[in-house]
JSON list of C-alpha atoms in Angstrom, two decimals:
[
{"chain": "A", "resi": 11, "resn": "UNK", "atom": "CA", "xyz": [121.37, 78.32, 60.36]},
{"chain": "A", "resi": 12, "resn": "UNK", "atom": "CA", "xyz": [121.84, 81.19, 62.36]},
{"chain": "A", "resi": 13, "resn": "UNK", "atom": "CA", "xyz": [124.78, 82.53, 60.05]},
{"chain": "A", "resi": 14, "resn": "UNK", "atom": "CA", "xyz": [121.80, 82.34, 57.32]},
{"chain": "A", "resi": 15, "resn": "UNK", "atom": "CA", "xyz": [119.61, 84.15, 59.81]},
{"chain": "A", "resi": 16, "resn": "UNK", "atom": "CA", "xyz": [121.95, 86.84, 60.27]},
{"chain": "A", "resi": 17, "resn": "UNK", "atom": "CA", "xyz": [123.19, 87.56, 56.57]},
{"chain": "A", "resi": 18, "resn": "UNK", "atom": "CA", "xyz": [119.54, 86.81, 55.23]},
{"chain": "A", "resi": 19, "resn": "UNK", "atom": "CA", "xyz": [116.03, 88.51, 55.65]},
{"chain": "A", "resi": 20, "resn": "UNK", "atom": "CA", "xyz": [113.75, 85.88, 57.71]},
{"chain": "A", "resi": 21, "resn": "UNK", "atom": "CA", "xyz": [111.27, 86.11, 54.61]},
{"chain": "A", "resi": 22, "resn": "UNK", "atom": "CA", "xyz": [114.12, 84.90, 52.12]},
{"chain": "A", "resi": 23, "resn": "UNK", "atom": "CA", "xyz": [114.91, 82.11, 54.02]},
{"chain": "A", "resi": 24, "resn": "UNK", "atom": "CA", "xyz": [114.24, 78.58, 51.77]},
{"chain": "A", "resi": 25, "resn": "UNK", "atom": "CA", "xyz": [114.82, 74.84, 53.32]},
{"chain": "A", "resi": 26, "resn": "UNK", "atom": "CA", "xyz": [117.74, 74.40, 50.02]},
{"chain": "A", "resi": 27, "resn": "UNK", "atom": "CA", "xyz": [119.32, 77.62, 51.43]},
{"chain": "A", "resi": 28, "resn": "UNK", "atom": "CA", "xyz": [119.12, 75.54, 54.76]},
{"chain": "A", "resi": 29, "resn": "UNK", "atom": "CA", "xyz": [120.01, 72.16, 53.22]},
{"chain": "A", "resi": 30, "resn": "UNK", "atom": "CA", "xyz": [122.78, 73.73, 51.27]},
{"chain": "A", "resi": 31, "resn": "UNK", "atom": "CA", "xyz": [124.04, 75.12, 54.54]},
{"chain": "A", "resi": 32, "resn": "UNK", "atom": "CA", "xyz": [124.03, 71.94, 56.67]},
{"chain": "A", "resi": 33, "resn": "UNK", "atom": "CA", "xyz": [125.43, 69.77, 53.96]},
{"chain": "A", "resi": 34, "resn": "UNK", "atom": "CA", "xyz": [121.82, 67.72, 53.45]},
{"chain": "A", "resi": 35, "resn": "UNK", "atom": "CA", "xyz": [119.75, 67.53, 51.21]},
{"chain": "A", "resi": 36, "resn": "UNK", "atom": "CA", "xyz": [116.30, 69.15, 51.18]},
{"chain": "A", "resi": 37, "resn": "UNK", "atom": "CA", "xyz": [114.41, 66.07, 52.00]},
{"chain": "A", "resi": 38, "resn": "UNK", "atom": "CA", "xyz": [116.23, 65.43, 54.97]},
{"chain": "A", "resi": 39, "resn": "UNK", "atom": "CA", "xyz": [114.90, 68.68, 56.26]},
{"chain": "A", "resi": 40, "resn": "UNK", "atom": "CA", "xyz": [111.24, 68.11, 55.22]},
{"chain": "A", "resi": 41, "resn": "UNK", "atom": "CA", "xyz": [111.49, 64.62, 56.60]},
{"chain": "A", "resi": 42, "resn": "UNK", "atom": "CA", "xyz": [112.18, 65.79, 59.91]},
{"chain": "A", "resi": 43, "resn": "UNK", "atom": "CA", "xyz": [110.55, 69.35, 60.24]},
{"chain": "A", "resi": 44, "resn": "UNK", "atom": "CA", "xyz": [107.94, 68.95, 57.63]},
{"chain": "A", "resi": 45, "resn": "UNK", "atom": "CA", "xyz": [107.87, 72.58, 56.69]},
{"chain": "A", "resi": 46, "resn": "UNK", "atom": "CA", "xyz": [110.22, 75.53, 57.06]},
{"chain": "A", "resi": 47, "resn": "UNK", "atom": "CA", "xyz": [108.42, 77.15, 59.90]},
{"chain": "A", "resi": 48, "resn": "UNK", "atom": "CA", "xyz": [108.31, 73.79, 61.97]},
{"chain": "A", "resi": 49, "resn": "UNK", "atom": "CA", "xyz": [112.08, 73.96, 61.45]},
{"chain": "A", "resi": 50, "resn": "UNK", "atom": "CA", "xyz": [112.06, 77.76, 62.36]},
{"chain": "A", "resi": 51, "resn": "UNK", "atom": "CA", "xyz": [110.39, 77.25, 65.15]},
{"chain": "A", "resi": 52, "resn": "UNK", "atom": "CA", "xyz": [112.53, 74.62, 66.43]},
{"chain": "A", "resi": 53, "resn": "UNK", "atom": "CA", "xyz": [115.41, 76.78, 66.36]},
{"chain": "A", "resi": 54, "resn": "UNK", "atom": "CA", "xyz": [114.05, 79.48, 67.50]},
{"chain": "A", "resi": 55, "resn": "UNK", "atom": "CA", "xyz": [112.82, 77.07, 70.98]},
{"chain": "A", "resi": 56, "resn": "UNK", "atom": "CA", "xyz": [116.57, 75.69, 71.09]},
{"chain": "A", "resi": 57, "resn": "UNK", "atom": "CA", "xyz": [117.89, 79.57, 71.38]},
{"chain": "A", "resi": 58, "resn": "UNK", "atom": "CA", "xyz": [115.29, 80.86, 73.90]},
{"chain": "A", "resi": 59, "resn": "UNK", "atom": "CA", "xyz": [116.01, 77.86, 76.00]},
{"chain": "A", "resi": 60, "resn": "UNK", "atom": "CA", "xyz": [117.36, 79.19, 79.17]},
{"chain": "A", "resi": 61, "resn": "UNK", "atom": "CA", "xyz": [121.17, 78.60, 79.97]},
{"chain": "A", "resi": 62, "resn": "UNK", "atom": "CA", "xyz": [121.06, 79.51, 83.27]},
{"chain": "A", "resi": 63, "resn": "UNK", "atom": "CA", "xyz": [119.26, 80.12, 86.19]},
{"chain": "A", "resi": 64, "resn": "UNK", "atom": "CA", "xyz": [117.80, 83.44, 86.71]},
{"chain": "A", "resi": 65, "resn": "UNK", "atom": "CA", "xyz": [120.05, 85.94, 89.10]},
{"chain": "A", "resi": 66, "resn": "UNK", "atom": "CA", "xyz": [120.12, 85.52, 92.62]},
{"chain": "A", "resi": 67, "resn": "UNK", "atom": "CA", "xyz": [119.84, 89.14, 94.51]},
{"chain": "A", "resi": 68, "resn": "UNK", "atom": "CA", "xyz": [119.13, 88.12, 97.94]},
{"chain": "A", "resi": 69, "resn": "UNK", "atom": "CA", "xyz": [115.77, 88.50, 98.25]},
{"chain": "A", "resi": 70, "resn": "UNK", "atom": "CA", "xyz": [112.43, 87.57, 95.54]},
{"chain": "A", "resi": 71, "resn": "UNK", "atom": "CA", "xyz": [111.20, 90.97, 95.48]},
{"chain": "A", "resi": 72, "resn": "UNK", "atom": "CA", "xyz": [114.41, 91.91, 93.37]},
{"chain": "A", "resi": 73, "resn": "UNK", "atom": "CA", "xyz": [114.96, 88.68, 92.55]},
{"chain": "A", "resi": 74, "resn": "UNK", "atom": "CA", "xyz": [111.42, 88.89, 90.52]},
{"chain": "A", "resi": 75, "resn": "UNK", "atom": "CA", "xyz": [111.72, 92.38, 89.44]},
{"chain": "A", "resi": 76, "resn": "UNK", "atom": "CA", "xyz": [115.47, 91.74, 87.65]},
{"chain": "A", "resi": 77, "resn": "UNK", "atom": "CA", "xyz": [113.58, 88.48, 85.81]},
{"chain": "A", "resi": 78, "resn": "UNK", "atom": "CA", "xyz": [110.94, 90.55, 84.86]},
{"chain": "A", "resi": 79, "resn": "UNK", "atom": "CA", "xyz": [112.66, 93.74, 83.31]},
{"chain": "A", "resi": 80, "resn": "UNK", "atom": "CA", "xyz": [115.95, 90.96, 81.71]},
{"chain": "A", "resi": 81, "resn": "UNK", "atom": "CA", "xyz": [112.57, 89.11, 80.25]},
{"chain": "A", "resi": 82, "resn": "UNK", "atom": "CA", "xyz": [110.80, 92.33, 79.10]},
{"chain": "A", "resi": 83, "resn": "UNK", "atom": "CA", "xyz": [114.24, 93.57, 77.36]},
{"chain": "A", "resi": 84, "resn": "UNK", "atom": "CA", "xyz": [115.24, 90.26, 75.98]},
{"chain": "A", "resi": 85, "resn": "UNK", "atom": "CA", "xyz": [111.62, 89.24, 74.38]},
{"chain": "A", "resi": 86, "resn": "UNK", "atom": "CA", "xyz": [110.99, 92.97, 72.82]},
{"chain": "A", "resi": 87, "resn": "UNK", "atom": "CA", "xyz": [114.56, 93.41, 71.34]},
{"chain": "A", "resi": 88, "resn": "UNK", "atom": "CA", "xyz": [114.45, 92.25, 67.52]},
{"chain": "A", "resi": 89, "resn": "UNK", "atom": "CA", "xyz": [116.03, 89.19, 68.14]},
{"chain": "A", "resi": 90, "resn": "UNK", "atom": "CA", "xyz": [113.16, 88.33, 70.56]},
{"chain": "A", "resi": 91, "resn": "UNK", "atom": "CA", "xyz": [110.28, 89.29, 68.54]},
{"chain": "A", "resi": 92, "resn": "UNK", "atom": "CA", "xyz": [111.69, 87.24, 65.40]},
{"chain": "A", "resi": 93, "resn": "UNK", "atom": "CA", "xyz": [112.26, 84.42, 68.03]},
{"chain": "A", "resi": 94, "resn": "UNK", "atom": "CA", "xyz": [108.73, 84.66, 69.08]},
{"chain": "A", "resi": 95, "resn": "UNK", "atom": "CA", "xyz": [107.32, 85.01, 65.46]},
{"chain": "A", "resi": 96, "resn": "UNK", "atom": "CA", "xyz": [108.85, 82.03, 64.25]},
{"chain": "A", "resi": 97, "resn": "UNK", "atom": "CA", "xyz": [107.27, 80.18, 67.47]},
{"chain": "A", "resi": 98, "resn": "UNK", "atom": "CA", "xyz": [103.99, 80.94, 67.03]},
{"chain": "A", "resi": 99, "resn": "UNK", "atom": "CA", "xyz": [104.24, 80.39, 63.36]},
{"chain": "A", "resi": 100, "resn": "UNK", "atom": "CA", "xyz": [104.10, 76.96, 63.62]},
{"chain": "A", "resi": 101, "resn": "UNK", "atom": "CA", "xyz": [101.29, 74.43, 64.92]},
{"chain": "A", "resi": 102, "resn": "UNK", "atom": "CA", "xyz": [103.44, 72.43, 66.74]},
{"chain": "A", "resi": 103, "resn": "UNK", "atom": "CA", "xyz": [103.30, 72.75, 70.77]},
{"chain": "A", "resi": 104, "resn": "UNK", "atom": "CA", "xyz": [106.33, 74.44, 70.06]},
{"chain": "A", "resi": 105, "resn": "UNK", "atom": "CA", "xyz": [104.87, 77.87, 72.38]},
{"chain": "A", "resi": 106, "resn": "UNK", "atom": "CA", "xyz": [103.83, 75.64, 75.36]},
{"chain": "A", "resi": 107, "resn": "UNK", "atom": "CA", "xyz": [107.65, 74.28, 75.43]},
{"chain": "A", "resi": 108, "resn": "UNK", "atom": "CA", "xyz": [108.45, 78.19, 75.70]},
{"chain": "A", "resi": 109, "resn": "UNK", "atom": "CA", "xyz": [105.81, 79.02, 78.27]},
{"chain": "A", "resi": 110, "resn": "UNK", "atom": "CA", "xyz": [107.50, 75.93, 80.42]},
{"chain": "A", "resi": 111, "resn": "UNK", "atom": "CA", "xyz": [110.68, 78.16, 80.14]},
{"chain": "A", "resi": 112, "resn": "UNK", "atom": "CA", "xyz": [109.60, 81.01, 82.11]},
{"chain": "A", "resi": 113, "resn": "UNK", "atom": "CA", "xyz": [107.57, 78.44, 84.61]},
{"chain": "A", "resi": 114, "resn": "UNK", "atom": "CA", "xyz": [110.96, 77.17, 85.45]},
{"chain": "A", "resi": 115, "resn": "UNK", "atom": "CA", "xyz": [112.56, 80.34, 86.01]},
{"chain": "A", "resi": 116, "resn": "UNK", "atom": "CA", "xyz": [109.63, 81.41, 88.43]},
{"chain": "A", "resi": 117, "resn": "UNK", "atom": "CA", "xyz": [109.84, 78.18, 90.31]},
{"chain": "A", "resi": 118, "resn": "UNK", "atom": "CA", "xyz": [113.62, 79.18, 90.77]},
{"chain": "A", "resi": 119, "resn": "UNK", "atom": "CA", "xyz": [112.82, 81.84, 92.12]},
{"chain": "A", "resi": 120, "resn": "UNK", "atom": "CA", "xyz": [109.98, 80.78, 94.43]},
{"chain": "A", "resi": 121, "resn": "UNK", "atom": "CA", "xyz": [112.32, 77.67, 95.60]},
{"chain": "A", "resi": 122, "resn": "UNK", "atom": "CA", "xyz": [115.43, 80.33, 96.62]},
{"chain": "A", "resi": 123, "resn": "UNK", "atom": "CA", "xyz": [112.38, 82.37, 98.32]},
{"chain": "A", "resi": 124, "resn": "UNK", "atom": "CA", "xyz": [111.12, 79.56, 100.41]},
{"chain": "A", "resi": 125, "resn": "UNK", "atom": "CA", "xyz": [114.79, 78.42, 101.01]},
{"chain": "A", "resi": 126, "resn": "UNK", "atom": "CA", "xyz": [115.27, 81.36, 102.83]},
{"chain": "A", "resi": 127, "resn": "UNK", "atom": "CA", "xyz": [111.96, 81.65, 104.76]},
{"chain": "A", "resi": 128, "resn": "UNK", "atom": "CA", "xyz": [110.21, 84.63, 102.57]},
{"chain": "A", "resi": 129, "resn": "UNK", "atom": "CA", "xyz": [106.91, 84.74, 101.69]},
{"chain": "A", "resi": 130, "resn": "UNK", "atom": "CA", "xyz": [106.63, 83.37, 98.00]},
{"chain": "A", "resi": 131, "resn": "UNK", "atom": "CA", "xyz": [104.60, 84.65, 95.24]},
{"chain": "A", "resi": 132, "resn": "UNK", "atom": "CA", "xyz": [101.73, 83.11, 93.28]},
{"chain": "A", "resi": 133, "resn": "UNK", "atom": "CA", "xyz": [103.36, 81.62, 90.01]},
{"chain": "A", "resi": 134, "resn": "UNK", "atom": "CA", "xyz": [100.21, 81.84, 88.33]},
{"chain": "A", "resi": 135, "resn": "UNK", "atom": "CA", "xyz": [99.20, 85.32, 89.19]},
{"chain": "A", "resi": 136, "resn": "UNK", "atom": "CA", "xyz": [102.70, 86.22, 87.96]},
{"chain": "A", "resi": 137, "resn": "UNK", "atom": "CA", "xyz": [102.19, 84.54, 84.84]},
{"chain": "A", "resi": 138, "resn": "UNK", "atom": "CA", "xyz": [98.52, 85.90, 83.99]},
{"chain": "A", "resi": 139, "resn": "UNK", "atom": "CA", "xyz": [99.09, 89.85, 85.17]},
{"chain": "A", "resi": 140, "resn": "UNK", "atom": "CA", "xyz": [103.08, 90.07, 84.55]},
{"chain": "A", "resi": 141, "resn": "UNK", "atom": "CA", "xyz": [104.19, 87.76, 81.52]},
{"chain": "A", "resi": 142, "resn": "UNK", "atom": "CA", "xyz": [100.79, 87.66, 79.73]},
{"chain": "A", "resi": 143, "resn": "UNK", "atom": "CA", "xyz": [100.65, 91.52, 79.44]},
{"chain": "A", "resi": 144, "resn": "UNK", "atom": "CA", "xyz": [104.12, 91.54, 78.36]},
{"chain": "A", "resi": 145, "resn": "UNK", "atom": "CA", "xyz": [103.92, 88.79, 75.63]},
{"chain": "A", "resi": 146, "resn": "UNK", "atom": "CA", "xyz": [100.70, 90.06, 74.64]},
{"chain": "A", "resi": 147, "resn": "UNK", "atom": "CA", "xyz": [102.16, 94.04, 73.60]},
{"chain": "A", "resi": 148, "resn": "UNK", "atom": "CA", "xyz": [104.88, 92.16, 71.92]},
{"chain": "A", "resi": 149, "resn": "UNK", "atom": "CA", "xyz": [103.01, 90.16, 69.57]},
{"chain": "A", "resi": 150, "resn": "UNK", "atom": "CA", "xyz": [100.61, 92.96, 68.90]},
{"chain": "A", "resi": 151, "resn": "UNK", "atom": "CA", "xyz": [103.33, 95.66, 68.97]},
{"chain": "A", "resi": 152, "resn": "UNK", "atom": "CA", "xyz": [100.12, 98.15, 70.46]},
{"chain": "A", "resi": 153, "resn": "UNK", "atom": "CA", "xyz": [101.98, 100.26, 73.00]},
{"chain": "A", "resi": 154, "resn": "UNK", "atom": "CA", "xyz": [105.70, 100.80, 73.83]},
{"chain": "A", "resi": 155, "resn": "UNK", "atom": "CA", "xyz": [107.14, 98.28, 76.72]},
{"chain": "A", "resi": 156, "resn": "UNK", "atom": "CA", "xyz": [108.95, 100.30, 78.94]},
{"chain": "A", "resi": 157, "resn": "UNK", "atom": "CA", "xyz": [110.51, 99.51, 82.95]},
{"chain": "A", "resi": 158, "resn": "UNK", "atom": "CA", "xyz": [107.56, 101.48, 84.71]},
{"chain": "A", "resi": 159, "resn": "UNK", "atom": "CA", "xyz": [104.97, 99.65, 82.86]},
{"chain": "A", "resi": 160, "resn": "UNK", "atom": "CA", "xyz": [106.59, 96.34, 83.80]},
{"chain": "A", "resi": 161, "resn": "UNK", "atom": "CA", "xyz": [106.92, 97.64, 87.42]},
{"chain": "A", "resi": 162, "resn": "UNK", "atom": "CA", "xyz": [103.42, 98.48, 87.51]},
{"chain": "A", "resi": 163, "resn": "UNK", "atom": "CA", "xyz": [102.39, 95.15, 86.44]},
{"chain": "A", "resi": 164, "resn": "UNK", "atom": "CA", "xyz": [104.43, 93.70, 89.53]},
{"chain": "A", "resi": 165, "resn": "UNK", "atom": "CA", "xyz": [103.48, 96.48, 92.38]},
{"chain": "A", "resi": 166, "resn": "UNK", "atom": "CA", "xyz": [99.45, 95.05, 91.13]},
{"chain": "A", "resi": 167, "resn": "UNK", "atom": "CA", "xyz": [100.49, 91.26, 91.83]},
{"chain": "A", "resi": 168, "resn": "UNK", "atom": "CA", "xyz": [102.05, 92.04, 94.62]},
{"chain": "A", "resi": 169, "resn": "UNK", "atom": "CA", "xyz": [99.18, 93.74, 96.17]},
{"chain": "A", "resi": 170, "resn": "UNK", "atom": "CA", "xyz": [96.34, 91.93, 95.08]},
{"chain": "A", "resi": 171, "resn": "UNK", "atom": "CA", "xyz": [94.54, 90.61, 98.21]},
{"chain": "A", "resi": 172, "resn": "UNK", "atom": "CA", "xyz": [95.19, 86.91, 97.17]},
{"chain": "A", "resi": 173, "resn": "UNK", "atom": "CA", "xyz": [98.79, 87.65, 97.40]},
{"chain": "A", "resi": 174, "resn": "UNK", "atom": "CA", "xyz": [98.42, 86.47, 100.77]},
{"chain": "A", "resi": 175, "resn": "UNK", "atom": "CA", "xyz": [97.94, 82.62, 102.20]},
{"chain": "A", "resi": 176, "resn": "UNK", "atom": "CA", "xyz": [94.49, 81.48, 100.27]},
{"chain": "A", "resi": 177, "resn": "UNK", "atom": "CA", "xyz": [92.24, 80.16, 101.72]},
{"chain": "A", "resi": 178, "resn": "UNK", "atom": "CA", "xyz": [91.51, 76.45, 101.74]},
{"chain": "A", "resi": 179, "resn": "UNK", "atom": "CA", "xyz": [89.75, 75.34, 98.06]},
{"chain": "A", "resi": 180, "resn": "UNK", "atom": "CA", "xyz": [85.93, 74.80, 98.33]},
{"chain": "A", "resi": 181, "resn": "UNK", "atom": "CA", "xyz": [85.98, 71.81, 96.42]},
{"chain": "A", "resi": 182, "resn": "UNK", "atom": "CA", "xyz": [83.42, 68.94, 96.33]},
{"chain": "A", "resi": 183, "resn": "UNK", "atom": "CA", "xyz": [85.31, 67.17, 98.65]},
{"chain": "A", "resi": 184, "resn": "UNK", "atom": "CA", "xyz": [86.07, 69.88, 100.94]},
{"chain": "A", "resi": 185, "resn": "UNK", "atom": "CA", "xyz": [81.90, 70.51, 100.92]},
{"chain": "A", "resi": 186, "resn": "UNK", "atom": "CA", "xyz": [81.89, 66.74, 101.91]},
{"chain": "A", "resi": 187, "resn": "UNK", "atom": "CA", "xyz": [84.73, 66.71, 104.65]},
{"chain": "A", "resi": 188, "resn": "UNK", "atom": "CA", "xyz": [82.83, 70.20, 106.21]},
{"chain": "A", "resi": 189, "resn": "UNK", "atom": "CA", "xyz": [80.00, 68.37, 107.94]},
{"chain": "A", "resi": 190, "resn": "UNK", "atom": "CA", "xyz": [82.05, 65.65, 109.10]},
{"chain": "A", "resi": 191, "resn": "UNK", "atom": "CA", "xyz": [84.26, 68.14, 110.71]},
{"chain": "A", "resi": 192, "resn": "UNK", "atom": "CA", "xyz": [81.78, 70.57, 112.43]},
{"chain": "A", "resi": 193, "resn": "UNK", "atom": "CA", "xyz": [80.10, 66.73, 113.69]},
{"chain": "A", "resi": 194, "resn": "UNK", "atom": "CA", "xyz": [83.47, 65.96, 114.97]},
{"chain": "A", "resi": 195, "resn": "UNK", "atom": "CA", "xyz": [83.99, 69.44, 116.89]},
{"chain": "A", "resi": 196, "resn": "UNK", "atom": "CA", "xyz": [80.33, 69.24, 117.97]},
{"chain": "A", "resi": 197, "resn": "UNK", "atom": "CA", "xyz": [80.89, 65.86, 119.25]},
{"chain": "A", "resi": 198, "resn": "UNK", "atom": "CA", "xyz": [83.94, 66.91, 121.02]},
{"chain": "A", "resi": 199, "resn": "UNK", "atom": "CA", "xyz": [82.01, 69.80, 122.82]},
{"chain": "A", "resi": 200, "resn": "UNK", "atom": "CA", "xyz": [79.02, 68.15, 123.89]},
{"chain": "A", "resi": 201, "resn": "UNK", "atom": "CA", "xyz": [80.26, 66.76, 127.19]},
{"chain": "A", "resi": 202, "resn": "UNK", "atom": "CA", "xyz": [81.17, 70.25, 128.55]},
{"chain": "A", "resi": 203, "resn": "UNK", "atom": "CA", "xyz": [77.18, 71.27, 127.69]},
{"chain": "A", "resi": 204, "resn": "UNK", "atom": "CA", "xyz": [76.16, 69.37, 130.88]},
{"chain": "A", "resi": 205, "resn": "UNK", "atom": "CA", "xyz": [79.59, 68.82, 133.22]},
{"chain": "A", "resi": 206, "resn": "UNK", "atom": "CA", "xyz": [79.25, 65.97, 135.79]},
{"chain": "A", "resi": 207, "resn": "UNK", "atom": "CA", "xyz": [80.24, 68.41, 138.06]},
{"chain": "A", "resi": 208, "resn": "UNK", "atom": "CA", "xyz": [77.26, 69.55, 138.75]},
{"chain": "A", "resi": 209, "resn": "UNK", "atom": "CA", "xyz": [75.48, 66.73, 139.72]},
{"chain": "A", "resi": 210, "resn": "UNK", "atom": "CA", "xyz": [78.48, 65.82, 141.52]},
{"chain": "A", "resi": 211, "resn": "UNK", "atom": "CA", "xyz": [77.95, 68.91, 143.76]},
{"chain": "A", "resi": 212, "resn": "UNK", "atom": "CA", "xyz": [74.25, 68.40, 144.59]},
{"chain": "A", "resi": 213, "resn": "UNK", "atom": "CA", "xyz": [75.42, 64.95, 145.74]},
{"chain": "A", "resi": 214, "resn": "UNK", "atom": "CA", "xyz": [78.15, 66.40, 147.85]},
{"chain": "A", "resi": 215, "resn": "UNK", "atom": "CA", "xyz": [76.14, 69.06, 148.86]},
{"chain": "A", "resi": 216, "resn": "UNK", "atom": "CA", "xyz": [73.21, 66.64, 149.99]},
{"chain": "A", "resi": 217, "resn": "UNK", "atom": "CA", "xyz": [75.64, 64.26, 151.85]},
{"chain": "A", "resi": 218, "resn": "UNK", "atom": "CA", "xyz": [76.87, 67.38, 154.01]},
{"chain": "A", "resi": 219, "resn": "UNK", "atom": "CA", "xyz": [73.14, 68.10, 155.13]},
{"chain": "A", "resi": 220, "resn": "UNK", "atom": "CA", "xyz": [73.24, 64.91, 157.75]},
{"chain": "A", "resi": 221, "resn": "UNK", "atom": "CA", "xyz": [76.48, 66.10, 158.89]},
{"chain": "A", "resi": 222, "resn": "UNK", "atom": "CA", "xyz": [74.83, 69.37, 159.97]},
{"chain": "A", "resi": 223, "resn": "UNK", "atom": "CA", "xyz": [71.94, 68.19, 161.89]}
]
């Protein structure tokens, strides 16, 4: 398949080409792929699955910044937009097997981070303002991906205000635990509202008056 890839235009590609090629015969292919862009895109999954983890600098500032550009560079190169054609040209879930890809790779990252007591980033925000934008030019081919412009895209993330620790989700059962709680701290207060010290000093303070006279 990929020798077929390489010698032949993607367009002239044809499941007997393929057949002929892996020594089966058409409706082997259509039995398992169904079409020839089911069987594209399975191919093209199998060779953006990752082989190895992403690189380990030290520290997930640079540790996110080399994944990002090595993603950028890899996904707009020719190879990469074919790879990412054929995906998406199937209905299969085919793109959300990709799209677990690069979850894994953050989570790498954001496990190495934690392993070494850093402060770890927000996979999602990542995701939506760093690899969205990216996949997004690619597919569209609007504007020219470049380093700074994946850079940019990071220095945002990484100082967007909910970069730091969120704050606790206002759920419906966080709305139902807050009265409970402010009870419970209320409850825990009241005693101090009226000490017993004090009436324990105008007692003291009357059984000295005898004494006196």
């Amino acid at each position: 398949m990929k020798r077929l890839a390489t010698e032949n235009n993607r367009d002239e590609l044809t499941v007997p080409q393929i057949a002929a090629e892996a020594g089966v015969t058409p409706s082997t292919i259509y039995r398992r792929w169904g079409d020839l862009s089911a069987l594209l895109a399975d191919v093209a999954v199998e060779r953006l699955r990752p082989i190895a983890d992403p690189e380990d600098t030290g520290a997930v500032a640079s540790d996110l910044r080399l994944f990002i550009e090595q993603f950028m560079e890899e996904m707009s190169s020719p190879v990469g937009r074919a790879l990412m054609r054929d995906v998406f040209s199937s209905e299969e879930a085919y793109p959300c097997q990709c799209a677990g890809f690069t979850r894994e790779h953050l989570t790498t990252i954001v496990s190495r981070a934690r392993a070494r007591d850093e402060a770890a980033f927000d996979i999602d925000q990542v995701l939506d303002h760093v690899v969205a934008p990216i996949i997004y030019h690619i597919l569209y081919g609007d504007r020219e991906l470049t380093l700074d412009y994946c850079h940019a895209l990071l220095d945002r993330v990484q100082s967007r205000p909910t970069a730091a620790a969120p704050p606790a989700p206002a759920g419906p059962a966080a709305a139902q635990r807050a009265p409970r709680e402010k009870a419970g701290r209320g409850s825990v207060r009241a005693p101090r509202v009226v000490p017993p010290k004090t009436r324990v000093g105008r007692k003291s303070a009357n059984s000295k008056s005898p004494g006196r006279r």
